[in-house]
Amino acid sequence: MLKKIVIAGSAAAVVLGAGTAALAASGSTSSPAPSGTAPSSTSGTANHAAGKHAGKARDELRRALHATWVTRDGKNSTTFVTHDAIRGTVTAVSANSITVKALDNVSQTYAVTSSTKVHSRAAAKGATVTISSVKTGDKVLVAGTGTSSLTATRVLDATK
């Protein structure tokens, strides 16, 4: 579930960025059609191209090792939240932190708090999972927030 959320959010960011870049590259200065008018015949082509790019972005995100993206804060639209995620192998874990190393040797340490949600593919459905069930050597996906110091919001232990 977390993986789908991270992928969907990242895909949306990539698609939005690709669409903005395409618009900038086209040099288009036209404004949107006024309300009540029919869309132009080129909108079908643009939607098809955007769909093609979304599929490619989704495929690339499935292979992503780590990422950072920024969103508007849901509670305050004038502030922003920096999100970070990494997929890799746990190199250290305690009640207060988790360190993950990706395949490209990038290593990130996240603080673990009482609000960090931990999920495990090996756990029975509905079972309570805590950070103590995550072990060094496990394959995980960690998502969190922060800039200079990261705080884990979700940990998915993919080791079965």
Short mmCIF file of C-alpha atoms in Angstrom, two decimals:
data_model
loop_
_atom_site.label_atom_id
_atom_site.label_comp_id
_atom_site.label_asym_id
_atom_site.label_seq_id
_atom_site.Cartn_x
_atom_site.Cartn_y
_atom_site.Cartn_z
CA MET A 1 0.00 0.00 0.00
CA LEU A 2 2.74 2.45 0.98
CA LYS A 3 4.67 1.58 -2.16
CA LYS A 4 1.59 2.40 -4.26
CA ILE A 5 1.12 5.71 -2.46
CA VAL A 6 4.76 6.70 -2.90
CA ILE A 7 4.73 5.63 -6.56
CA ALA A 8 1.44 7.42 -7.28
CA GLY A 9 2.63 10.64 -5.63
CA SER A 10 5.98 10.50 -7.37
CA ALA A 11 4.36 9.67 -10.71
CA ALA A 12 2.06 12.66 -10.34
CA ALA A 13 5.04 14.90 -9.66
CA VAL A 14 6.95 13.52 -12.65
CA VAL A 15 3.94 13.82 -14.97
CA LEU A 16 3.27 17.38 -13.80
CA GLY A 17 6.92 18.28 -14.35
CA ALA A 18 7.00 16.60 -17.78
CA GLY A 19 3.81 18.40 -18.81
CA THR A 20 5.16 21.75 -17.66
CA ALA A 21 8.45 21.12 -19.48
CA ALA A 22 6.58 20.15 -22.65
CA LEU A 23 4.49 23.31 -22.47
CA ALA A 24 7.60 25.44 -21.91
CA ALA A 25 9.43 23.75 -24.78
CA SER A 26 6.50 24.26 -27.13
CA GLY A 27 6.63 28.00 -26.55
CA SER A 28 2.86 28.07 -26.24
CA THR A 29 1.50 31.28 -24.79
CA SER A 30 -2.17 30.52 -25.29
CA SER A 31 -4.45 30.62 -22.30
CA PRO A 32 -6.99 27.93 -21.49
CA ALA A 33 -10.23 27.93 -23.48
CA PRO A 34 -12.98 29.98 -21.84
CA SER A 35 -15.59 28.00 -19.96
CA GLY A 36 -18.42 26.73 -22.14
CA THR A 37 -16.31 26.30 -25.29
CA ALA A 38 -15.34 22.98 -26.79
CA PRO A 39 -11.75 21.81 -26.33
CA SER A 40 -9.48 21.98 -29.35
CA SER A 41 -8.93 18.87 -31.47
CA THR A 42 -5.30 18.68 -30.30
CA SER A 43 -6.29 17.93 -26.71
CA GLY A 44 -6.75 14.23 -27.54
CA THR A 45 -3.18 14.08 -28.82
CA ALA A 46 -1.89 15.85 -25.71
CA ASN A 47 -3.80 13.48 -23.43
CA HIS A 48 -2.41 10.47 -25.30
CA ALA A 49 1.14 11.82 -25.01
CA ALA A 50 0.66 12.54 -21.30
CA GLY A 51 -0.62 8.99 -20.79
CA LYS A 52 2.45 7.61 -22.57
CA HIS A 53 4.74 9.68 -20.34
CA ALA A 54 2.83 8.62 -17.22
CA GLY A 55 3.36 4.96 -18.07
CA LYS A 56 7.07 5.51 -18.62
CA ALA A 57 7.34 7.51 -15.38
CA ARG A 58 5.54 4.74 -13.49
CA ASP A 59 7.97 2.14 -14.90
CA GLU A 60 10.96 4.27 -13.90
CA LEU A 61 9.56 4.80 -10.40
CA ARG A 62 9.25 1.05 -9.91
CA ARG A 63 13.02 0.88 -10.34
CA ALA A 64 13.72 3.93 -8.14
CA LEU A 65 16.24 3.42 -5.35
CA HIS A 66 15.73 6.71 -3.51
CA ALA A 67 13.96 10.00 -4.12
CA THR A 68 13.21 13.42 -2.69
CA TRP A 69 10.17 15.51 -3.60
CA VAL A 70 8.35 18.53 -2.24
CA THR A 71 4.59 19.00 -1.79
CA ARG A 72 2.38 21.69 -0.34
CA ASP A 73 1.43 21.10 3.26
CA GLY A 74 -2.12 19.73 3.35
CA LYS A 75 -3.00 21.89 6.37
CA ASN A 76 -1.35 25.10 5.20
CA SER A 77 -1.11 25.71 1.46
CA THR A 78 1.58 28.38 1.90
CA THR A 79 4.11 25.97 3.41
CA PHE A 80 5.88 23.02 1.87
CA VAL A 81 6.92 19.56 3.03
CA THR A 82 10.04 17.76 1.80
CA HIS A 83 9.50 14.01 1.45
CA ASP A 84 12.22 11.41 1.13
CA ALA A 85 12.12 7.68 0.37
CA ILE A 86 14.69 4.94 -0.01
CA ARG A 87 14.48 1.28 -0.95
CA GLY A 88 17.29 -1.01 0.08
CA THR A 89 18.81 -3.15 2.82
CA VAL A 90 18.69 -2.32 6.53
CA THR A 91 22.24 -1.78 7.80
CA ALA A 92 21.23 -0.67 11.31
CA VAL A 93 17.98 -0.53 13.25
CA SER A 94 16.99 0.43 16.78
CA ALA A 95 13.90 1.63 18.59
CA ASN A 96 14.84 5.21 17.60
CA SER A 97 16.31 4.95 14.09
CA ILE A 98 16.71 2.93 10.92
CA THR A 99 19.55 3.13 8.38
CA VAL A 100 19.01 1.84 4.85
CA LYS A 101 21.58 1.37 2.08
CA ALA A 102 20.36 1.39 -1.54
CA LEU A 103 21.95 -0.61 -4.35
CA ASP A 104 23.93 2.47 -5.48
CA ASN A 105 25.54 2.65 -2.00
CA VAL A 106 23.54 5.71 -0.89
CA SER A 107 22.77 5.34 2.80
CA GLN A 108 20.12 7.26 4.73
CA THR A 109 19.25 7.25 8.42
CA TYR A 110 15.73 8.08 9.57
CA ALA A 111 14.53 8.82 13.09
CA VAL A 112 11.78 6.43 14.20
CA THR A 113 9.06 7.98 16.37
CA SER A 114 5.85 6.77 18.01
CA SER A 115 3.95 7.95 14.92
CA THR A 116 6.09 5.92 12.46
CA LYS A 117 3.89 3.24 10.89
CA VAL A 118 5.62 -0.11 10.33
CA HIS A 119 4.26 -2.73 7.92
CA SER A 120 5.59 -6.18 7.07
CA ARG A 121 4.80 -8.51 4.20
CA ALA A 122 5.65 -11.46 6.47
CA ALA A 123 3.18 -10.48 9.19
CA ALA A 124 -0.28 -11.95 9.33
CA LYS A 125 -3.01 -9.67 8.05
CA GLY A 126 -4.11 -7.34 10.84
CA ALA A 127 -1.12 -8.16 13.05
CA THR A 128 0.58 -5.31 14.88
CA VAL A 129 4.07 -4.72 13.56
CA THR A 130 6.69 -2.59 15.32
CA ILE A 131 10.17 -1.42 14.45
CA SER A 132 11.54 -4.24 16.65
CA SER A 133 10.40 -6.77 14.02
CA VAL A 134 12.68 -5.16 11.40
CA LYS A 135 16.13 -6.74 11.34
CA THR A 136 19.51 -5.87 9.86
CA GLY A 137 19.66 -7.36 6.36
CA ASP A 138 15.92 -7.01 5.68
CA LYS A 139 14.80 -5.43 2.39
CA VAL A 140 12.73 -2.34 3.15
CA LEU A 141 11.11 0.76 1.73
CA VAL A 142 11.25 3.75 4.08
CA ALA A 143 9.36 6.98 3.44
CA GLY A 144 9.68 10.07 5.57
CA THR A 145 9.96 13.80 5.81
CA GLY A 146 12.67 16.31 6.57
CA THR A 147 15.61 18.05 4.99
CA SER A 148 18.75 17.88 7.11
CA SER A 149 17.40 15.20 9.48
CA LEU A 150 14.89 12.65 8.25
CA THR A 151 11.97 11.22 10.19
CA ALA A 152 10.38 7.97 9.01
CA THR A 153 6.64 8.17 8.52
CA ARG A 154 6.35 4.62 7.12
CA VAL A 155 8.55 1.55 7.01
CA LEU A 156 7.61 -1.39 4.79
CA ASP A 157 9.59 -4.54 5.51
CA ALA A 158 9.45 -6.46 2.24
CA THR A 159 11.37 -9.48 3.54
CA LYS A 160 9.10 -12.51 3.69
#
